[in-house]
PDB file of C-alpha atoms and ligand atoms in Angstrom:
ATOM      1  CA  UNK W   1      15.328  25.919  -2.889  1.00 87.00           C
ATOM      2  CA  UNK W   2      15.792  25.044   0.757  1.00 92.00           C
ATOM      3  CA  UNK W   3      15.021  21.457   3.026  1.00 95.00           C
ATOM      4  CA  UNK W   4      11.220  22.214   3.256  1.00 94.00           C
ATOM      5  CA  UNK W   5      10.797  22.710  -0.494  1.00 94.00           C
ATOM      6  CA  UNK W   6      13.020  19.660  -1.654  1.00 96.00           C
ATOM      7  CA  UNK W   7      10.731  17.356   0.940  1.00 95.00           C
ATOM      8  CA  UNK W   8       7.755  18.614  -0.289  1.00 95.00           C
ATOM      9  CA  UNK W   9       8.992  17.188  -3.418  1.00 95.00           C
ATOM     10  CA  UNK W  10      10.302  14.144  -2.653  1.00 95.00           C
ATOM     11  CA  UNK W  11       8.041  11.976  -3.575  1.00 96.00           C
ATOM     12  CA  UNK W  12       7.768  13.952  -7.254  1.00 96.00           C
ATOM     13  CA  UNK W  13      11.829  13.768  -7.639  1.00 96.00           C
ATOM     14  CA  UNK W  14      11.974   9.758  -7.137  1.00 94.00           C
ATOM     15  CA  UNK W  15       9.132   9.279  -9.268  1.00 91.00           C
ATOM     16  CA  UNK W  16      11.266  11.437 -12.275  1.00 92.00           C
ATOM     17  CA  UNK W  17       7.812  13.625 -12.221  1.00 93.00           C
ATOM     18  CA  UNK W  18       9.325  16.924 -11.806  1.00 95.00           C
ATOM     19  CA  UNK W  19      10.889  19.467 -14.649  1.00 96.00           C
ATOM     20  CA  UNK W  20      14.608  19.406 -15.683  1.00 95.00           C
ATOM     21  CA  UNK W  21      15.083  22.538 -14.110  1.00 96.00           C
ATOM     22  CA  UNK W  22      13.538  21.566 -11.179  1.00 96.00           C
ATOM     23  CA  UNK W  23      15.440  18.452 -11.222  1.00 96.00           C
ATOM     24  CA  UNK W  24      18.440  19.918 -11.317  1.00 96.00           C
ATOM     25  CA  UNK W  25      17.651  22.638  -8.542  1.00 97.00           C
ATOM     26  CA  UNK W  26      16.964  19.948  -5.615  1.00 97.00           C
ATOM     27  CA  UNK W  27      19.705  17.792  -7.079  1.00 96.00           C
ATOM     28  CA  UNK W  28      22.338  20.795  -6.085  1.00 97.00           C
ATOM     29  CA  UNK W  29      20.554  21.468  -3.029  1.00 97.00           C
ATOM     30  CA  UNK W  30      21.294  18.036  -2.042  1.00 96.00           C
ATOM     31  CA  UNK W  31      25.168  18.223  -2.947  1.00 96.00           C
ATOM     32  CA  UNK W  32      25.379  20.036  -0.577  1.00 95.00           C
ATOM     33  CA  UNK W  33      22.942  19.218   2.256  1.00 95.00           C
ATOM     34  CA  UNK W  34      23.378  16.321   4.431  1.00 93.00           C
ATOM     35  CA  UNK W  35      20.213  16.709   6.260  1.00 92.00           C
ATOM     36  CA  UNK W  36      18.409  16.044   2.900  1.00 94.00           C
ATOM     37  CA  UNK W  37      20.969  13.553   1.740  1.00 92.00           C
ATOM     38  CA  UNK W  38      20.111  11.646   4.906  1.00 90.00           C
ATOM     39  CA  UNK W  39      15.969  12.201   4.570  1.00 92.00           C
ATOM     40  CA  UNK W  40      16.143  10.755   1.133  1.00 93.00           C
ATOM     41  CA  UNK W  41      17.626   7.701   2.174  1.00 91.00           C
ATOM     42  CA  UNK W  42      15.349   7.222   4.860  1.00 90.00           C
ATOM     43  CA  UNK W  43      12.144   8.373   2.654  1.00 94.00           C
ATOM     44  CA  UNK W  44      13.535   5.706   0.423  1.00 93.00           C
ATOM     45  CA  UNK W  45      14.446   3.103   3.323  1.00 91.00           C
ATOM     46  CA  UNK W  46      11.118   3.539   4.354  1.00 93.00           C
ATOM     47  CA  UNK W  47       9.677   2.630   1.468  1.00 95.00           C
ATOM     48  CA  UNK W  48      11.488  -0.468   1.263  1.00 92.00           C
ATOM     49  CA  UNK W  49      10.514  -1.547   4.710  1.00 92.00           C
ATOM     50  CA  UNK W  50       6.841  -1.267   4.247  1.00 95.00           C
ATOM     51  CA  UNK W  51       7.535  -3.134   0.600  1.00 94.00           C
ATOM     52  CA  UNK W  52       8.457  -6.122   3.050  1.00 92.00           C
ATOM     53  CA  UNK W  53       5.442  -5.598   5.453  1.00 92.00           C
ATOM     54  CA  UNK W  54       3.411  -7.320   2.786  1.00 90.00           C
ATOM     55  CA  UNK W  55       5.517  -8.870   0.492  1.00 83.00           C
ATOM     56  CA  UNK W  56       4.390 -12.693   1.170  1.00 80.00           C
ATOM     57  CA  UNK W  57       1.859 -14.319  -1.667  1.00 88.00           C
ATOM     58  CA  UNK W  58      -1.018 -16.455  -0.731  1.00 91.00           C
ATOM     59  CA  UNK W  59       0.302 -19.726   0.606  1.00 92.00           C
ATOM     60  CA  UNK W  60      -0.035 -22.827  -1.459  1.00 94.00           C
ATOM     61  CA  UNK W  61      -2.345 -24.665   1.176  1.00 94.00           C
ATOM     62  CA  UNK W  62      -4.257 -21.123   1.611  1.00 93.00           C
ATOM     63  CA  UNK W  63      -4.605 -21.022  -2.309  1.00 95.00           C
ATOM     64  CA  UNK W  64      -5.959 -24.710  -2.322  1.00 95.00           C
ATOM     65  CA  UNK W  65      -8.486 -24.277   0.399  1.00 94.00           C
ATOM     66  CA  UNK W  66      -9.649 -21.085  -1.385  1.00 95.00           C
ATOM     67  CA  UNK W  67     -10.644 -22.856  -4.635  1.00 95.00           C
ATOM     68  CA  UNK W  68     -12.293 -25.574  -2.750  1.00 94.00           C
ATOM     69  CA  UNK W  69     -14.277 -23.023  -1.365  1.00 94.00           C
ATOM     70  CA  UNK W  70     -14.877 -21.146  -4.773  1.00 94.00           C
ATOM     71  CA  UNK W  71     -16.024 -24.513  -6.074  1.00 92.00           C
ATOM     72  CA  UNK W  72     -18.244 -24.945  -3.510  1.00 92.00           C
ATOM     73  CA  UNK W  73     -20.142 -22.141  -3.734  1.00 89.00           C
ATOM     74  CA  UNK W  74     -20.020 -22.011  -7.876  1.00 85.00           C
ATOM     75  CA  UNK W  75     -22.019 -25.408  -7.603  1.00 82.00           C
ATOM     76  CA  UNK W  76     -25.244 -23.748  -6.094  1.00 70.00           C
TER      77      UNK W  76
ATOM     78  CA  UNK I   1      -9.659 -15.772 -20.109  1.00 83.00           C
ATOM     79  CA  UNK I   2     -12.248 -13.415 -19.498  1.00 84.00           C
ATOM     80  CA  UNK I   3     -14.165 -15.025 -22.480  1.00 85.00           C
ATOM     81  CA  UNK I   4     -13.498 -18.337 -21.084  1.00 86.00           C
ATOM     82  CA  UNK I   5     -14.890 -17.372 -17.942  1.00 85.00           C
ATOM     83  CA  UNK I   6     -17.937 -15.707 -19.083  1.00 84.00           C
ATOM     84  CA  UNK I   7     -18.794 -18.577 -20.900  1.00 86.00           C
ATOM     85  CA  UNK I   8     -18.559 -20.554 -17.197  1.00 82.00           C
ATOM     86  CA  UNK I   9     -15.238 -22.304 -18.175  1.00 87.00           C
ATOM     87  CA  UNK I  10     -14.156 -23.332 -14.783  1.00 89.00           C
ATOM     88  CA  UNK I  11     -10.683 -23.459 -15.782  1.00 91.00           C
ATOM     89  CA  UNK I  12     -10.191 -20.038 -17.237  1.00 92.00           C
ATOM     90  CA  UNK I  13     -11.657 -18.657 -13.621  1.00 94.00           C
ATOM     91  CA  UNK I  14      -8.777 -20.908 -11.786  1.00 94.00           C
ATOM     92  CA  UNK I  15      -6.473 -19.654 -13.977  1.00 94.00           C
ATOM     93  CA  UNK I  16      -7.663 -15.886 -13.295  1.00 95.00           C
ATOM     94  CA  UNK I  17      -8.154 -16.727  -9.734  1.00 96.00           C
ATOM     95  CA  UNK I  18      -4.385 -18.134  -9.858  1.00 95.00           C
ATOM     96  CA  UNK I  19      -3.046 -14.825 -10.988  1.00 95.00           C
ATOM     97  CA  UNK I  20      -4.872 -12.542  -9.017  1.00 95.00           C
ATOM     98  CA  UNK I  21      -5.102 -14.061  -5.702  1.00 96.00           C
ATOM     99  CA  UNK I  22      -1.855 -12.938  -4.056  1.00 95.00           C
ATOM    100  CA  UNK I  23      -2.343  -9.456  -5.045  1.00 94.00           C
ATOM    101  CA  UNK I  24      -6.008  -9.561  -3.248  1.00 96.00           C
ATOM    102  CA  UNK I  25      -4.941 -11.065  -0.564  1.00 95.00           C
ATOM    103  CA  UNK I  26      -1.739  -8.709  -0.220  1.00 94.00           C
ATOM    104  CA  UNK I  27      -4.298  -5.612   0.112  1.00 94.00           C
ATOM    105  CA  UNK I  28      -6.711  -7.307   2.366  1.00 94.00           C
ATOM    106  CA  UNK I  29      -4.179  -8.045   4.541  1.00 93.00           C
ATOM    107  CA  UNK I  30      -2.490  -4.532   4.413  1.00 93.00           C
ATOM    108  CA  UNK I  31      -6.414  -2.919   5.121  1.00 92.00           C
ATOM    109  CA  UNK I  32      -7.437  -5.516   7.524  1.00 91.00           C
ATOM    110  CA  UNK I  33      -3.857  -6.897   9.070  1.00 90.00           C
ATOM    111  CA  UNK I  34      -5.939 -10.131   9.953  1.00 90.00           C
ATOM    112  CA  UNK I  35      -5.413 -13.379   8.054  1.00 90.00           C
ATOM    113  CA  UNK I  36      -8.763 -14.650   8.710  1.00 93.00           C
ATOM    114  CA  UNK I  37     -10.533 -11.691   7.463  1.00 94.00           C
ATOM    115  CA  UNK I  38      -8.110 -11.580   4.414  1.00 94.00           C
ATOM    116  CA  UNK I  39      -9.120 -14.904   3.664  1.00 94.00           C
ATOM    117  CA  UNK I  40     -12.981 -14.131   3.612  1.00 95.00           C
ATOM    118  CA  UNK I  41     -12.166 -11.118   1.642  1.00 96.00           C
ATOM    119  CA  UNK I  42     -10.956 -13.445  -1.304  1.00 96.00           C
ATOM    120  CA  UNK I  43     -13.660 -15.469  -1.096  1.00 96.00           C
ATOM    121  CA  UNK I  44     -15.734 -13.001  -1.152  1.00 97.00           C
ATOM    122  CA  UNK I  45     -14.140 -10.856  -4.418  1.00 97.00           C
ATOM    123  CA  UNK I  46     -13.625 -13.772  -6.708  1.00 97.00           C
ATOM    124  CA  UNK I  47     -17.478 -14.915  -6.333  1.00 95.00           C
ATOM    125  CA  UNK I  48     -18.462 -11.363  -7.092  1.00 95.00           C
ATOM    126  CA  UNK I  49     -15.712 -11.391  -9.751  1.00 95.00           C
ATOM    127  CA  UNK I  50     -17.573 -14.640 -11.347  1.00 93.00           C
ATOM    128  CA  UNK I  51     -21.025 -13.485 -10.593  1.00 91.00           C
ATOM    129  CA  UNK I  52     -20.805  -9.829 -11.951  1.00 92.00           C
ATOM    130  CA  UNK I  53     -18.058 -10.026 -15.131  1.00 90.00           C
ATOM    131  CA  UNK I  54     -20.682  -9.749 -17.638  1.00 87.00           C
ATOM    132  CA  UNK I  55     -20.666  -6.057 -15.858  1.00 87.00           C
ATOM    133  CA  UNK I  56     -17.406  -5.434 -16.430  1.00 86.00           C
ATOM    134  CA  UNK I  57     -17.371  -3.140 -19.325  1.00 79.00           C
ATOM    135  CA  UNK I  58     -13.695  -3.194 -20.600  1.00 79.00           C
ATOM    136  CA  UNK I  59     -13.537   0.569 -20.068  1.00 79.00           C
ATOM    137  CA  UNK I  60     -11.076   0.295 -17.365  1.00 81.00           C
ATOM    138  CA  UNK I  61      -7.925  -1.937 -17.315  1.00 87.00           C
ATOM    139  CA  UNK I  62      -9.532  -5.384 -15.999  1.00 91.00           C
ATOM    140  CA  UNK I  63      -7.478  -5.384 -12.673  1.00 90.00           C
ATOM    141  CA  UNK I  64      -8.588  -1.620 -11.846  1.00 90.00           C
ATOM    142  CA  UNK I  65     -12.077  -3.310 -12.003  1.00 92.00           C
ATOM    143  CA  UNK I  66     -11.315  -6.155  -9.868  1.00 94.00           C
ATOM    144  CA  UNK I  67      -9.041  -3.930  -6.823  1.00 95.00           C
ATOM    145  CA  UNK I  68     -12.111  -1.913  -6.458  1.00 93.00           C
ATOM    146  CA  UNK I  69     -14.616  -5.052  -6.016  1.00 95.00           C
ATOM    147  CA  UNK I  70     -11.387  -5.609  -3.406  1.00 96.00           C
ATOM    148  CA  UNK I  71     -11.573  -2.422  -2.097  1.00 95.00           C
ATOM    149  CA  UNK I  72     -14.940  -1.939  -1.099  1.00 94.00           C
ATOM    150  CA  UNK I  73     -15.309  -5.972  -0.199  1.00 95.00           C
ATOM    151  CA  UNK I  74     -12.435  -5.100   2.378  1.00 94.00           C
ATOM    152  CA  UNK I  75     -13.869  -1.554   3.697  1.00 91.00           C
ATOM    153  CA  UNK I  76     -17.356  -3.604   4.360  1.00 92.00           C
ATOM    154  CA  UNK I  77     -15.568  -6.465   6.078  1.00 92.00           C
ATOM    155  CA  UNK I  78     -13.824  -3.255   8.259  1.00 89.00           C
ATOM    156  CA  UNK I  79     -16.860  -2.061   9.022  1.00 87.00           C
ATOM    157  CA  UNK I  80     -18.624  -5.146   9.662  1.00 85.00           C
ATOM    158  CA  UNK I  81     -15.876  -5.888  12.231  1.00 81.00           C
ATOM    159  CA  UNK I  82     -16.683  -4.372  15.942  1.00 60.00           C
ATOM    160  CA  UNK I  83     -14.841  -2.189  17.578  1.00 57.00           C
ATOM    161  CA  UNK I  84     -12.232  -1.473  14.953  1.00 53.00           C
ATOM    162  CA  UNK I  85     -11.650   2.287  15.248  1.00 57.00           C
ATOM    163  CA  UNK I  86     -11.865   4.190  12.158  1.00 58.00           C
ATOM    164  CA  UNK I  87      -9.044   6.517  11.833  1.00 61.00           C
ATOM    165  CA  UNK I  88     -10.116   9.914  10.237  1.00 63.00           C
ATOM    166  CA  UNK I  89      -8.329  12.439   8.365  1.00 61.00           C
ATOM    167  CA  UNK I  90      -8.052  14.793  11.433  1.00 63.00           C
ATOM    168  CA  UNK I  91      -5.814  12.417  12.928  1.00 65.00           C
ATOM    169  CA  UNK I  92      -3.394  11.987  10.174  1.00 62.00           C
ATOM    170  CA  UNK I  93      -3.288  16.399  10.521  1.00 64.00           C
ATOM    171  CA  UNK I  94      -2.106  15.475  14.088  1.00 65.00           C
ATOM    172  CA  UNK I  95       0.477  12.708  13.076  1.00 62.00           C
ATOM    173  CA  UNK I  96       1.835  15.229  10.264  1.00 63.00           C
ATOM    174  CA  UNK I  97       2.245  17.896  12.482  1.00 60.00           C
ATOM    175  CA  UNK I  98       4.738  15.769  14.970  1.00 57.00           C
ATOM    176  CA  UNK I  99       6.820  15.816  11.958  1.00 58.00           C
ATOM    177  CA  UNK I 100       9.833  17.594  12.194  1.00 54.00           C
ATOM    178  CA  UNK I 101      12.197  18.185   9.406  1.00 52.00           C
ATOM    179  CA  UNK I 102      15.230  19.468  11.325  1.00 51.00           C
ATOM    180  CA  UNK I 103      16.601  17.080  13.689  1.00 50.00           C
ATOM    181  CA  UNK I 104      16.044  13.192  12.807  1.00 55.00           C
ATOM    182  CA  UNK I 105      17.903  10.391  13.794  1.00 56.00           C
ATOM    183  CA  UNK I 106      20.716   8.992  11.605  1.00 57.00           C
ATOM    184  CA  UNK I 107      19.009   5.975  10.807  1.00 57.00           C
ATOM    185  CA  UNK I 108      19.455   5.587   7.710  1.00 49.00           C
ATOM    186  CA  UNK I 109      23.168   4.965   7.725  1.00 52.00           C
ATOM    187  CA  UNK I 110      23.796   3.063  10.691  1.00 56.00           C
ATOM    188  CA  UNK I 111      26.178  -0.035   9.698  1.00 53.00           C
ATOM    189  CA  UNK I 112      24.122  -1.913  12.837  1.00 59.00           C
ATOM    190  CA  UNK I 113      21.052  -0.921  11.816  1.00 57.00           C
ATOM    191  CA  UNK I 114      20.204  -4.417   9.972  1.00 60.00           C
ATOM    192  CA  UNK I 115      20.252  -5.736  13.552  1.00 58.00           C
ATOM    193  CA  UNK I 116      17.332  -3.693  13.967  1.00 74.00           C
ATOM    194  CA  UNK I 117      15.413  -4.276  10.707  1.00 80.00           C
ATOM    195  CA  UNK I 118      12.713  -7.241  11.958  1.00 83.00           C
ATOM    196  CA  UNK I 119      11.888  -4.221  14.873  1.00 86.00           C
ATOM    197  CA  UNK I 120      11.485  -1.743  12.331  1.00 87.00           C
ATOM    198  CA  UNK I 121       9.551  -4.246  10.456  1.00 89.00           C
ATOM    199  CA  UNK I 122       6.877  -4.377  13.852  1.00 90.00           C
ATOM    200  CA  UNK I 123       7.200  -0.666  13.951  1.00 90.00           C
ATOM    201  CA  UNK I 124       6.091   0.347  10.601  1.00 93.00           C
ATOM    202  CA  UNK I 125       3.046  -2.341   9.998  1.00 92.00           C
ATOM    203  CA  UNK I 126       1.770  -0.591  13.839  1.00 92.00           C
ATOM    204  CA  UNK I 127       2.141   2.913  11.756  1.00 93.00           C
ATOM    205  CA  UNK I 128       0.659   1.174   8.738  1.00 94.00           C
ATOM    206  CA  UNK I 129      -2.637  -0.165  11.174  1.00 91.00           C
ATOM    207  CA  UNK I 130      -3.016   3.669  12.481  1.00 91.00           C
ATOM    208  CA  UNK I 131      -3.020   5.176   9.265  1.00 93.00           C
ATOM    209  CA  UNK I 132      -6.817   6.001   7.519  1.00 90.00           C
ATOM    210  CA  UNK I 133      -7.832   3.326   4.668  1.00 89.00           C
ATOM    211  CA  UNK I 134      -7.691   6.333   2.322  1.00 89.00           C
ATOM    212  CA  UNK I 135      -4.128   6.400   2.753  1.00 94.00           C
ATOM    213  CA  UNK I 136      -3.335   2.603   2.993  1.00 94.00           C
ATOM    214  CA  UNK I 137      -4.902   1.740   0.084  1.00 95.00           C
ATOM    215  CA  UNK I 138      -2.960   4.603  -2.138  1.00 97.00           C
ATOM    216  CA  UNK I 139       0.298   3.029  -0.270  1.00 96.00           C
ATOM    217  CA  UNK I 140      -0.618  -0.590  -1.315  1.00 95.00           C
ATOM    218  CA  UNK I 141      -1.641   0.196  -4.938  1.00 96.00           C
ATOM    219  CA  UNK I 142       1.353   2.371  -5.297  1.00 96.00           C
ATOM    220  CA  UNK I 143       4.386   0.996  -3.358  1.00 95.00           C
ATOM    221  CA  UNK I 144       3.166  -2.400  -3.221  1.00 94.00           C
ATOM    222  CA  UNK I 145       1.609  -3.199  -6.666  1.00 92.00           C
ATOM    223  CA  UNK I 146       2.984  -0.636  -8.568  1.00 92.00           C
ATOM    224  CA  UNK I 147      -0.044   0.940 -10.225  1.00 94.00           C
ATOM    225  CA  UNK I 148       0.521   4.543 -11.469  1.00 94.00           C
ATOM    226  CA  UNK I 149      -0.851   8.138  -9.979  1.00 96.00           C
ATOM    227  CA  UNK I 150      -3.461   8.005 -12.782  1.00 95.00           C
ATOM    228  CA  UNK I 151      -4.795   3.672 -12.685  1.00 94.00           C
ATOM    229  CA  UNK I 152      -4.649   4.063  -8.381  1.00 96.00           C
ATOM    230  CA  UNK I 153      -6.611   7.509  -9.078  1.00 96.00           C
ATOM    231  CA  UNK I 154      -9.123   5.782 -11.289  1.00 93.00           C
ATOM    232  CA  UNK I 155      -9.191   2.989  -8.884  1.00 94.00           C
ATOM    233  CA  UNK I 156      -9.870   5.110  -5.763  1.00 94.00           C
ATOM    234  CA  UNK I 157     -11.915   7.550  -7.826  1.00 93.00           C
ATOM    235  CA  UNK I 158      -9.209  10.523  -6.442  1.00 95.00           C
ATOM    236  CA  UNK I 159      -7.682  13.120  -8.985  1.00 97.00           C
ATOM    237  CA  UNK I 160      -4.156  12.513  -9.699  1.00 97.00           C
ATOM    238  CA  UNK I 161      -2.994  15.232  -7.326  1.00 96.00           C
ATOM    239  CA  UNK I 162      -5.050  13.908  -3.827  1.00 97.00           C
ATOM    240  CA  UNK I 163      -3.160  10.491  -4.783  1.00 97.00           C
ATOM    241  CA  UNK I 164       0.054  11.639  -4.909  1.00 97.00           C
ATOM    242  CA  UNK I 165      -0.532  14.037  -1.358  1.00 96.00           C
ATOM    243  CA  UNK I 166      -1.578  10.704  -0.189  1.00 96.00           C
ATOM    244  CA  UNK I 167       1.185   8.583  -1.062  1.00 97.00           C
ATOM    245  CA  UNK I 168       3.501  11.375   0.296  1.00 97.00           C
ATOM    246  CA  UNK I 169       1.963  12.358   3.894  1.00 95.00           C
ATOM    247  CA  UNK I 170       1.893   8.569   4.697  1.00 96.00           C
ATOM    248  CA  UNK I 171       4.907   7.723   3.567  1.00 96.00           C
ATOM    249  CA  UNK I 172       6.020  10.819   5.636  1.00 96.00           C
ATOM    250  CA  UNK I 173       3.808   9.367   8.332  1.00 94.00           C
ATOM    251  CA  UNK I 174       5.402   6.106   8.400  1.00 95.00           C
ATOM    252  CA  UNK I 175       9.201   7.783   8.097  1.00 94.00           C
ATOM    253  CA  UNK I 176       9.031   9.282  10.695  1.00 93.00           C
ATOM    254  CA  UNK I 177       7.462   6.831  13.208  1.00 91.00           C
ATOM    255  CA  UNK I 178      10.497   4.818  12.006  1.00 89.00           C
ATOM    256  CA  UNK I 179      12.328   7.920  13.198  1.00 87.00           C
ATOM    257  CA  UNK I 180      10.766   7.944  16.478  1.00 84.00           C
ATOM    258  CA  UNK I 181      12.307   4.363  17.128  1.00 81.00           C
ATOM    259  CA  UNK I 182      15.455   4.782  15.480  1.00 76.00           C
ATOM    260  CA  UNK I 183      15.889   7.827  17.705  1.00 77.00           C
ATOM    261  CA  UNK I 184      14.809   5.330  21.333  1.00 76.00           C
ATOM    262  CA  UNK I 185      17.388   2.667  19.761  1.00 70.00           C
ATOM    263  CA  UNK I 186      20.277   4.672  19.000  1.00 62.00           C
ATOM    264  CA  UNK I 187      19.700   7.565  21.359  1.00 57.00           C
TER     265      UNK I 187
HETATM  266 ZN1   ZN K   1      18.430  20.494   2.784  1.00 72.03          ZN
END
């Protein structure tokens, strides 16, 4: 297992999708690698940023004017 | 509710309308990243929602029904919209290759890098604009509303395998434009 196989199955690994043995393989390579001790934190940083891109709900006035709207348009 | 709605109860639709709205609006906004088209969007899906439920056959989970209506209401409004350039597949090959695996910034780690978070915040939604719709909307449905390699696959109409490549080469996409920056800031 070296740093091109354990990105390639990155995503895999943090989504518990991968084999035991497998598992445990990329989980020893990263022991002792700090390059892919350091990509997995920002694979997983990354993730959390773009969580926050769009983590807003519809605003209450935005939600009002929306059923107006629907209610509107149901009436015809 | 669905019942209720069918049978033109106005309150079960609010009430439907109510729980879905947010999650509508959140992937308009993450395929169009304009409020005003986000907004049309939702007025858009929740009339075709009311006008076309008697459609809706129960063989799929009801929200995997009601992201598509999203989906395609969105890609229309996209298209509809001039001069937005369509990003093809090609150019997420190009992006990828960029990639490096060897020498990234140590980002990740930095004790300063909160300071830095609300730029990193402008820096990915610009990566998230470039990247192809095919790959937003697998980001949204995945790392946004949480739907699994097999509901975003029947959603998108992908096998289980393209969704998860997806979800991986943008995320990989978007790491590394974060890298990019992190790289300027810290040097
Ligand atoms: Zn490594």
């Amino acid at each position: 297992m070296n740093c091109r196989d354990v990105v390639r199955h990155l995503h895999e690994y943090l989504d518990g999708e991968l084999p035991g043995a497998k598992v445990e393989q990329i989980d020893a390579h990263l022991h002792q690698c700090e390059h892919c001790q350091r990509f997995l934190a920002s694979y997983r940083k990354t993730i959390q940023l773009f969580r926050r891109t769009l983590d807003h709900d519809l605003s209450p006035e935005a939600s009002r004017h929306l059923w107006q709207i629907l209610e509107r348009k149901l009436e015809h | 509710m669905l019942r209720g709605v069918l049978r033109g109860d106005r309150k079960a639709f609010e009430t439907l309308v109510g729980r879905y709205q947010s999650k509508v609006y959140r992937l308009a906004m993450g395929l169009t990243h304009n409020a005003q088209d986000a907004e049309e969007i939702l007025q858009e899906v929740f009339l075709k929602v009311y006008q076309n439920l008697a459609e809706f056959e129960g063989k799929s989970a009801f929200s995997s029904w009601l992201y598509r209506i999203a989906l395609n209401t969105s890609y229309m409004k996209l298209r509809e919209r001039r001069g937005t350039k369509i990003v093809s597949l090609d150019d997420v090959a190009n992006q990828l290759e960029g990639i490096s695996l060897d020498q990234e910034a140590e980002w990740s780690s930095r004790p300063d890098e909160q300071l830095h978070t609300a730029e990193a915040l402008a820096i990915i939604e610009k990566a998230v604009e470039k990247l192809p719709e095919e790959f937003k909307s697998v980001l949204i449905l995945r790392d946004i509303e949480g739907f699994t390699n097999e509901e975003v696959g029947e959603i998108l109409d992908l096998s289980v395998p393209a969704v998860k490549s997806r979800l991986h080469r943008a995320r990989l996409i978007l790491r590394q434009r974060l890298d990019d920056f992190y790289r300027q800031v810290f040097g």
